[in-house]
mmCIF file of C-alpha atoms in Angstrom:
data_model
loop_
_atom_site.group_PDB
_atom_site.id
_atom_site.type_symbol
_atom_site.label_atom_id
_atom_site.label_comp_id
_atom_site.label_asym_id
_atom_site.label_seq_id
_atom_site.Cartn_x
_atom_site.Cartn_y
_atom_site.Cartn_z
ATOM 1 C CA MET A 29 -26.726 2.197 -3.745
ATOM 2 C CA THR A 30 -24.314 1.784 -0.758
ATOM 3 C CA THR A 31 -20.484 0.993 -0.348
ATOM 4 C CA LYS A 32 -20.397 -1.593 2.071
ATOM 5 C CA ASN A 33 -17.156 -2.308 5.199
ATOM 6 C CA VAL A 34 -15.702 -5.480 4.570
ATOM 7 C CA LEU A 35 -13.389 -7.316 7.085
ATOM 8 C CA LEU A 36 -10.920 -10.045 5.612
ATOM 9 C CA ILE A 37 -9.225 -11.883 8.476
ATOM 10 C CA LEU A 38 -6.475 -14.441 7.184
ATOM 11 C CA SER A 39 -6.437 -16.685 9.780
ATOM 12 C CA SER A 40 -5.663 -20.654 8.625
ATOM 13 C CA PRO A 41 -2.349 -21.568 7.012
ATOM 14 C CA ILE A 42 -1.864 -19.461 3.532
ATOM 15 C CA ASN A 43 -3.025 -21.574 0.940
ATOM 16 C CA LYS A 44 -5.476 -21.276 -2.281
ATOM 17 C CA LEU A 45 -8.279 -20.269 -0.307
ATOM 18 C CA SER A 46 -6.142 -17.197 0.828
ATOM 19 C CA GLU A 47 -5.158 -16.156 -2.262
ATOM 20 C CA GLU A 48 -8.767 -16.471 -3.741
ATOM 21 C CA ALA A 49 -9.919 -14.401 -0.989
ATOM 22 C CA LEU A 50 -7.410 -11.367 -1.606
ATOM 23 C CA LEU A 51 -9.086 -11.590 -5.409
ATOM 24 C CA ALA A 52 -12.735 -11.357 -4.359
ATOM 25 C CA VAL A 53 -11.891 -8.111 -1.726
ATOM 26 C CA PHE A 54 -9.451 -6.557 -4.042
ATOM 27 C CA ALA A 55 -12.219 -6.875 -7.082
ATOM 28 C CA LEU A 56 -14.675 -5.501 -4.234
ATOM 29 C CA ALA A 57 -12.239 -2.441 -3.583
ATOM 30 C CA SER A 58 -12.451 -2.118 -7.285
ATOM 31 C CA PHE A 59 -15.800 -1.178 -7.161
ATOM 32 C CA GLU A 60 -15.684 1.371 -3.895
ATOM 33 C CA HIS A 61 -15.864 -1.125 -1.180
ATOM 34 C CA HIS A 62 -14.292 -0.271 1.787
ATOM 35 C CA ILE A 63 -11.645 -2.981 2.523
ATOM 36 C CA GLN A 64 -9.495 -3.626 5.467
ATOM 37 C CA ILE A 65 -7.465 -6.859 5.737
ATOM 38 C CA ALA A 66 -6.317 -8.639 8.684
ATOM 39 C CA LEU A 67 -3.810 -11.473 9.439
ATOM 40 C CA THR A 68 -3.675 -13.456 12.403
ATOM 41 C CA GLY A 69 -2.788 -16.723 13.434
ATOM 42 C CA GLU A 70 -1.440 -19.045 11.063
ATOM 43 C CA ALA A 71 -1.032 -16.669 8.767
ATOM 44 C CA LEU A 72 1.270 -14.483 10.222
ATOM 45 C CA GLN A 73 3.703 -17.114 9.386
ATOM 46 C CA LEU A 74 3.207 -15.445 5.828
ATOM 47 C CA LEU A 75 6.008 -12.758 7.189
ATOM 48 C CA LYS A 76 8.503 -15.165 7.520
ATOM 49 C CA ASN A 77 8.179 -15.515 3.625
ATOM 50 C CA PRO A 78 7.988 -12.088 2.127
ATOM 51 C CA ALA A 79 9.125 -13.515 -1.260
ATOM 52 C CA HIS A 80 5.704 -15.714 -1.221
ATOM 53 C CA LYS A 81 3.329 -14.776 -3.844
ATOM 54 C CA LEU A 82 0.694 -13.218 -1.392
ATOM 55 C CA CYS A 83 3.273 -10.694 0.091
ATOM 56 C CA HIS A 84 3.275 -9.629 -3.284
ATOM 57 C CA MET A 85 -0.595 -9.579 -3.349
ATOM 58 C CA LEU A 86 -0.627 -7.363 0.077
ATOM 59 C CA ALA A 87 1.889 -5.271 -1.520
ATOM 60 C CA SER A 88 -0.349 -4.017 -4.114
ATOM 61 C CA ILE A 89 -3.274 -2.752 -1.574
ATOM 62 C CA GLU A 90 -2.660 0.955 -2.091
ATOM 63 C CA LEU A 91 -3.615 0.485 -6.095
ATOM 64 C CA TYR A 92 -7.133 -0.253 -4.526
ATOM 65 C CA ASP A 93 -6.969 2.181 -1.845
ATOM 66 C CA ILE A 94 -6.798 -0.387 0.811
ATOM 67 C CA PRO A 95 -5.376 0.625 3.737
ATOM 68 C CA ALA A 96 -2.221 -0.995 5.613
ATOM 69 C CA VAL A 97 -3.239 -4.686 7.037
ATOM 70 C CA TRP A 98 -3.448 -5.168 10.337
ATOM 71 C CA LEU A 99 -1.447 -7.369 12.225
ATOM 72 C CA VAL A 100 -3.295 -9.082 14.864
ATOM 73 C CA ASN A 101 -1.020 -11.177 17.021
ATOM 74 C CA ASP A 102 -3.630 -12.274 20.005
ATOM 75 C CA LYS A 103 -0.188 -13.574 21.749
ATOM 76 C CA GLN A 104 1.749 -10.841 23.168
ATOM 77 C CA ASN A 105 5.059 -11.226 23.745
ATOM 78 C CA SER A 106 4.765 -14.886 22.151
ATOM 79 C CA PRO A 107 7.412 -16.563 20.199
ATOM 80 C CA MET A 108 5.874 -15.652 17.024
ATOM 81 C CA GLU A 109 6.293 -12.217 17.817
ATOM 82 C CA ASN A 110 9.725 -12.454 18.947
ATOM 83 C CA ASP A 111 10.199 -14.375 15.809
ATOM 84 C CA LEU A 112 8.792 -11.175 13.837
ATOM 85 C CA ASN A 113 11.256 -9.080 15.428
ATOM 86 C CA HIS A 114 13.856 -11.028 14.802
ATOM 87 C CA ASP A 115 13.044 -12.163 10.878
ATOM 88 C CA HIS A 116 12.133 -7.905 10.284
ATOM 89 C CA LYS A 117 15.798 -7.193 11.152
ATOM 90 C CA ASN A 118 17.221 -10.704 9.586
ATOM 91 C CA HIS A 119 15.138 -9.304 6.376
ATOM 92 C CA GLU A 120 17.151 -5.667 6.761
ATOM 93 C CA ASN A 121 20.198 -6.942 6.981
ATOM 94 C CA ASN A 122 19.865 -9.142 3.541
ATOM 95 C CA ASN A 123 18.996 -6.662 2.037
ATOM 96 C CA ASN A 124 21.771 -4.287 2.835
ATOM 97 C CA LYS A 125 24.144 -6.728 1.779
ATOM 98 C CA ASN A 126 21.919 -7.353 -1.796
ATOM 99 C CA ASN A 127 19.694 -4.631 -3.271
ATOM 100 C CA ASN A 128 19.072 -6.257 -6.185
ATOM 101 C CA GLU A 129 15.484 -5.717 -7.907
ATOM 102 C CA ASN A 130 13.938 -8.674 -6.126
ATOM 103 C CA ASN A 131 15.181 -7.991 -2.488
ATOM 104 C CA HIS A 132 13.580 -4.903 -3.354
ATOM 105 C CA SER A 133 10.528 -6.355 -4.026
ATOM 106 C CA ASN A 134 10.717 -8.218 -0.874
ATOM 107 C CA GLU A 135 11.376 -5.061 1.061
ATOM 108 C CA LEU A 136 7.986 -3.376 -0.607
ATOM 109 C CA ALA A 137 6.209 -6.456 0.731
ATOM 110 C CA PHE A 138 7.168 -6.665 4.247
ATOM 111 C CA ALA A 139 7.134 -2.917 4.516
ATOM 112 C CA THR A 140 3.692 -2.639 4.206
ATOM 113 C CA LEU A 141 2.760 -5.632 6.278
ATOM 114 C CA ALA A 142 4.706 -4.056 8.923
ATOM 115 C CA MET A 143 3.284 -0.596 8.593
ATOM 116 C CA ALA A 144 0.259 -1.888 10.258
ATOM 117 C CA ALA A 145 1.380 -2.673 13.707
ATOM 118 C CA ASN A 146 -0.499 -0.144 15.246
ATOM 119 C CA ALA A 147 -4.001 -2.036 14.366
ATOM 120 C CA PRO A 148 -6.743 -1.093 16.767
ATOM 121 C CA ASP A 149 -8.652 -3.012 19.345
ATOM 122 C CA PHE A 150 -9.298 -6.053 17.016
ATOM 123 C CA LEU A 151 -12.537 -7.130 18.868
ATOM 124 C CA ASN A 152 -13.904 -4.028 19.020
ATOM 125 C CA ALA A 153 -13.119 -2.833 15.214
ATOM 126 C CA THR A 154 -14.886 -5.919 13.776
ATOM 127 C CA HIS A 155 -18.512 -4.771 14.863
ATOM 128 C CA THR A 156 -17.926 -1.977 12.595
ATOM 129 C CA PHE A 157 -18.033 -3.703 9.619
ATOM 130 C CA ASP A 158 -20.688 -4.756 7.028
ATOM 131 C CA MET A 159 -19.116 -8.213 6.571
ATOM 132 C CA VAL A 160 -16.364 -9.897 8.152
ATOM 133 C CA TRP A 161 -15.126 -12.699 6.175
ATOM 134 C CA GLN A 162 -12.560 -14.851 7.884
ATOM 135 C CA VAL A 163 -10.200 -17.627 5.571
ATOM 136 C CA MET B 15 -37.250 -4.070 1.392
ATOM 137 C CA ASN B 16 -34.095 -5.550 3.697
ATOM 138 C CA GLN B 17 -32.850 -7.151 0.515
ATOM 139 C CA LEU B 18 -30.029 -9.551 1.903
ATOM 140 C CA LEU B 19 -26.937 -11.008 0.023
ATOM 141 C CA LEU B 20 -25.786 -14.387 1.086
ATOM 142 C CA PHE B 21 -21.941 -14.534 0.253
ATOM 143 C CA ILE B 22 -21.344 -18.170 0.850
ATOM 144 C CA THR B 23 -17.376 -19.708 0.680
ATOM 145 C CA ALA B 24 -17.997 -22.584 2.932
ATOM 146 C CA HIS B 25 -17.823 -26.240 1.147
ATOM 147 C CA PRO B 26 -21.175 -27.742 0.705
ATOM 148 C CA ARG B 27 -19.882 -30.286 3.718
ATOM 149 C CA GLU B 28 -19.101 -27.595 6.087
ATOM 150 C CA ALA B 29 -22.061 -27.027 8.588
ATOM 151 C CA SER B 30 -21.836 -23.131 7.508
ATOM 152 C CA PHE B 31 -23.280 -23.941 3.772
ATOM 153 C CA SER B 32 -26.268 -25.834 5.396
ATOM 154 C CA ASN B 33 -26.821 -22.898 7.640
ATOM 155 C CA ALA B 34 -26.658 -20.596 4.889
ATOM 156 C CA LEU B 35 -29.689 -22.167 3.194
ATOM 157 C CA ALA B 36 -31.613 -21.907 6.295
ATOM 158 C CA HIS B 37 -31.054 -18.797 6.534
ATOM 159 C CA ALA B 38 -32.232 -17.991 3.171
ATOM 160 C CA GLN B 39 -35.078 -20.013 4.089
ATOM 161 C CA LYS B 40 -35.719 -18.270 6.784
ATOM 162 C CA HIS B 41 -35.399 -14.741 5.349
ATOM 163 C CA LEU B 42 -37.746 -15.890 2.585
ATOM 164 C CA ARG B 43 -40.187 -16.257 4.915
ATOM 165 C CA THR B 44 -40.704 -12.828 6.085
ATOM 166 C CA HIS B 45 -38.815 -10.722 3.108
ATOM 167 C CA LYS B 46 -39.095 -11.087 -0.671
ATOM 168 C CA LYS B 47 -35.228 -9.950 -1.396
ATOM 169 C CA LEU B 48 -32.583 -12.335 -1.172
ATOM 170 C CA THR B 49 -29.780 -12.717 -3.940
ATOM 171 C CA VAL B 50 -27.023 -15.566 -3.162
ATOM 172 C CA PHE B 51 -23.149 -15.347 -4.743
ATOM 173 C CA PHE B 52 -21.560 -18.592 -4.271
ATOM 174 C CA TYR B 53 -17.666 -18.259 -3.864
ATOM 175 C CA ALA B 54 -14.423 -20.610 -3.415
ATOM 176 C CA ASP B 55 -14.863 -24.035 -2.363
ATOM 177 C CA ALA B 56 -19.380 -23.159 -2.360
ATOM 178 C CA ALA B 57 -18.742 -23.414 -6.010
ATOM 179 C CA TYR B 58 -18.839 -27.180 -5.418
ATOM 180 C CA ILE B 59 -22.583 -27.133 -5.180
ATOM 181 C CA ALA B 60 -23.080 -26.288 -8.944
ATOM 182 C CA ASN B 61 -21.287 -29.336 -10.065
ATOM 183 C CA ALA B 62 -23.985 -31.183 -11.821
ATOM 184 C CA TYR B 63 -22.091 -34.464 -11.413
ATOM 185 C CA ASN B 64 -22.439 -34.122 -7.452
ATOM 186 C CA TRP B 65 -24.544 -37.366 -5.620
ATOM 187 C CA GLN B 66 -25.838 -37.889 -2.644
ATOM 188 C CA PRO B 67 -26.937 -40.675 -0.801
ATOM 189 C CA ALA B 68 -30.635 -40.877 -0.162
ATOM 190 C CA ASN B 69 -30.174 -40.406 3.717
ATOM 191 C CA GLU B 70 -28.195 -37.134 3.230
ATOM 192 C CA PRO B 71 -29.645 -33.938 2.570
ATOM 193 C CA ASN B 72 -29.356 -32.691 -1.206
ATOM 194 C CA LEU B 73 -28.470 -29.073 -0.748
ATOM 195 C CA GLN B 74 -27.928 -28.556 -4.434
ATOM 196 C CA LYS B 75 -31.687 -29.542 -5.348
ATOM 197 C CA ALA B 76 -32.853 -27.728 -2.227
ATOM 198 C CA TRP B 77 -31.098 -24.554 -3.530
ATOM 199 C CA GLN B 78 -32.435 -25.162 -7.105
ATOM 200 C CA ALA B 79 -35.998 -25.471 -5.325
ATOM 201 C CA LEU B 80 -35.458 -22.144 -3.646
ATOM 202 C CA ALA B 81 -34.256 -20.646 -6.550
ATOM 203 C CA ASN B 82 -37.042 -21.540 -8.462
ATOM 204 C CA THR B 83 -39.913 -20.841 -6.579
ATOM 205 C CA HIS B 84 -38.321 -17.237 -5.647
ATOM 206 C CA ASP B 85 -36.815 -16.617 -8.731
ATOM 207 C CA ILE B 86 -33.627 -16.430 -7.300
ATOM 208 C CA PRO B 87 -30.360 -16.534 -9.451
ATOM 209 C CA LEU B 88 -27.997 -18.700 -8.190
ATOM 210 C CA ASN B 89 -24.660 -16.624 -8.733
ATOM 211 C CA VAL B 90 -21.026 -18.745 -8.974
ATOM 212 C CA CYS B 91 -17.928 -17.266 -9.657
ATOM 213 C CA VAL B 92 -16.796 -18.604 -13.261
ATOM 214 C CA SER B 93 -12.984 -18.649 -11.427
ATOM 215 C CA THR B 94 -12.687 -20.427 -8.890
ATOM 216 C CA ALA B 95 -15.606 -22.828 -10.443
ATOM 217 C CA LEU B 96 -13.259 -23.215 -12.916
ATOM 218 C CA SER B 97 -10.576 -24.299 -11.235
ATOM 219 C CA ARG B 98 -12.574 -26.866 -9.244
ATOM 220 C CA GLY B 99 -13.572 -28.385 -12.706
ATOM 221 C CA ILE B 100 -17.258 -26.998 -13.299
ATOM 222 C CA THR B 101 -17.715 -25.083 -16.403
ATOM 223 C CA ASP B 102 -20.668 -24.398 -18.478
ATOM 224 C CA VAL B 103 -21.109 -24.760 -22.811
ATOM 225 C CA GLU B 104 -19.530 -21.343 -22.985
ATOM 226 C CA ASN B 105 -16.070 -21.369 -20.644
ATOM 227 C CA SER B 106 -15.244 -24.221 -21.849
ATOM 228 C CA LYS B 107 -15.281 -23.222 -25.584
ATOM 229 C CA ARG B 108 -13.479 -19.950 -24.115
ATOM 230 C CA HIS B 109 -10.794 -22.413 -22.522
ATOM 231 C CA GLN B 110 -10.780 -25.260 -24.857
ATOM 232 C CA ILE B 111 -12.366 -27.487 -22.062
ATOM 233 C CA PHE B 112 -13.040 -31.082 -24.028
ATOM 234 C CA ALA B 113 -14.737 -34.027 -22.410
ATOM 235 C CA GLN B 114 -12.863 -36.933 -22.976
ATOM 236 C CA GLN B 115 -13.300 -40.902 -23.742
ATOM 237 C CA THR B 116 -10.661 -43.131 -23.197
ATOM 238 C CA THR B 117 -10.976 -46.620 -25.056
ATOM 239 C CA GLN B 118 -9.226 -49.968 -24.948
ATOM 240 C CA PRO B 119 -8.582 -50.805 -28.859
ATOM 241 C CA GLU B 120 -7.404 -54.641 -29.525
ATOM 242 C CA ASN B 121 -4.542 -55.844 -29.659
ATOM 243 C CA THR B 122 -3.019 -53.149 -27.151
ATOM 244 C CA ASP B 123 -2.633 -52.513 -23.513
ATOM 245 C CA THR B 124 -2.864 -48.823 -24.040
ATOM 246 C CA PRO B 125 -6.035 -47.095 -23.694
ATOM 247 C CA HIS B 126 -6.613 -44.582 -25.850
ATOM 248 C CA THR B 127 -8.251 -41.093 -25.350
ATOM 249 C CA GLN B 128 -10.106 -38.045 -27.517
ATOM 250 C CA ALA B 129 -11.487 -35.216 -27.077
ATOM 251 C CA THR B 130 -15.239 -35.787 -27.860
ATOM 252 C CA ALA B 131 -17.042 -32.715 -27.106
ATOM 253 C CA TYR B 132 -17.350 -29.356 -25.082
ATOM 254 C CA ALA B 133 -17.363 -30.819 -21.376
ATOM 255 C CA HIS B 134 -20.305 -28.953 -19.544
ATOM 256 C CA ASN B 135 -21.371 -30.073 -16.359
ATOM 257 C CA LEU B 136 -23.253 -26.666 -14.586
ATOM 258 C CA ALA B 137 -26.255 -27.843 -12.423
ATOM 259 C CA ALA B 138 -29.688 -26.299 -13.824
ATOM 260 C CA GLY B 139 -30.240 -22.847 -12.082
ATOM 261 C CA PHE B 140 -26.820 -21.963 -11.595
ATOM 262 C CA GLU B 141 -25.253 -19.520 -13.766
ATOM 263 C CA LEU B 142 -21.087 -18.803 -13.415
ATOM 264 C CA VAL B 143 -20.604 -15.194 -13.207
ATOM 265 C CA GLY B 144 -17.604 -12.560 -12.716
ATOM 266 C CA LEU B 145 -16.881 -10.618 -9.402
ATOM 267 C CA GLY B 146 -18.241 -7.671 -10.745
ATOM 268 C CA THR B 147 -21.291 -9.090 -10.285
ATOM 269 C CA LEU B 148 -20.567 -9.695 -6.362
ATOM 270 C CA ALA B 149 -19.538 -6.092 -6.080
ATOM 271 C CA GLU B 150 -22.712 -4.958 -7.616
ATOM 272 C CA LEU B 151 -25.200 -7.318 -5.536
ATOM 273 C CA MET B 152 -22.565 -5.957 -2.412
ATOM 274 C CA HIS B 153 -24.117 -2.113 -3.662
ATOM 275 C CA GLN B 154 -27.608 -3.419 -4.006
ATOM 276 C CA ALA B 155 -27.650 -5.399 -0.733
ATOM 277 C CA ASP B 156 -28.714 -3.878 2.636
ATOM 278 C CA ASP B 157 -26.998 -6.198 4.806
ATOM 279 C CA VAL B 158 -24.806 -9.128 3.500
ATOM 280 C CA GLN B 159 -24.055 -12.260 5.140
ATOM 281 C CA GLN B 160 -20.951 -14.381 4.703
ATOM 282 C CA PHE B 161 -21.299 -18.223 5.401
#
């Protein structure tokens, strides 16, 4: 009996399949498999919507001993990256204005995602997993 | 022993799904141990009402034949199958899923629909299981490949 290292890469626009993929890796993590989640491509748009259900799901990864999500932006200094930085600042400003429970939850989701800015060299890292699953 | 787990998520119409079948057939020519788990859109393969034109390969029958020959359970994730309208009798009872019959009574334009029996359309050889089974199969496997 061996635990497996699984990398889930969410790259398509977020939809039902993304949610199903997260549910699957959460279940695998519950059975001691090692999970790493990465967001890239169109899925990075998720960061613009911290109230999204998937953000809340990602906020719970610590419960499954899943390390911080990797944010993989393959276009350095792209408009996407600037958008994300801009949105992050806006989000912080919004939280300062209104500190209700809902915003606290959103902040938690965003913080979990933002933690992973120091993802390792992505292409090299993918070779170290037993299974790479791209959605 | 080299036990291989195929974790299949592609829709049966995608090339990746056909590749999984080819890979399974190739693996079984040289090794004996293979397990399979259909998840997400791959669950569509378990719909008994799938129909294929004669000039297209029938992947469902191909998987059934492979499973029958090599005694391989065709595991399908129960939740992703149910959300795609695929169920067995047990889950129909549990979730109160009924087959419906629509009739057109005389002297009225309004069709009448009534539940007739528990619905079931899981194709032979396929089995609805939970994600715990996937985790266990993954533990047992020497190699895992996703399609």
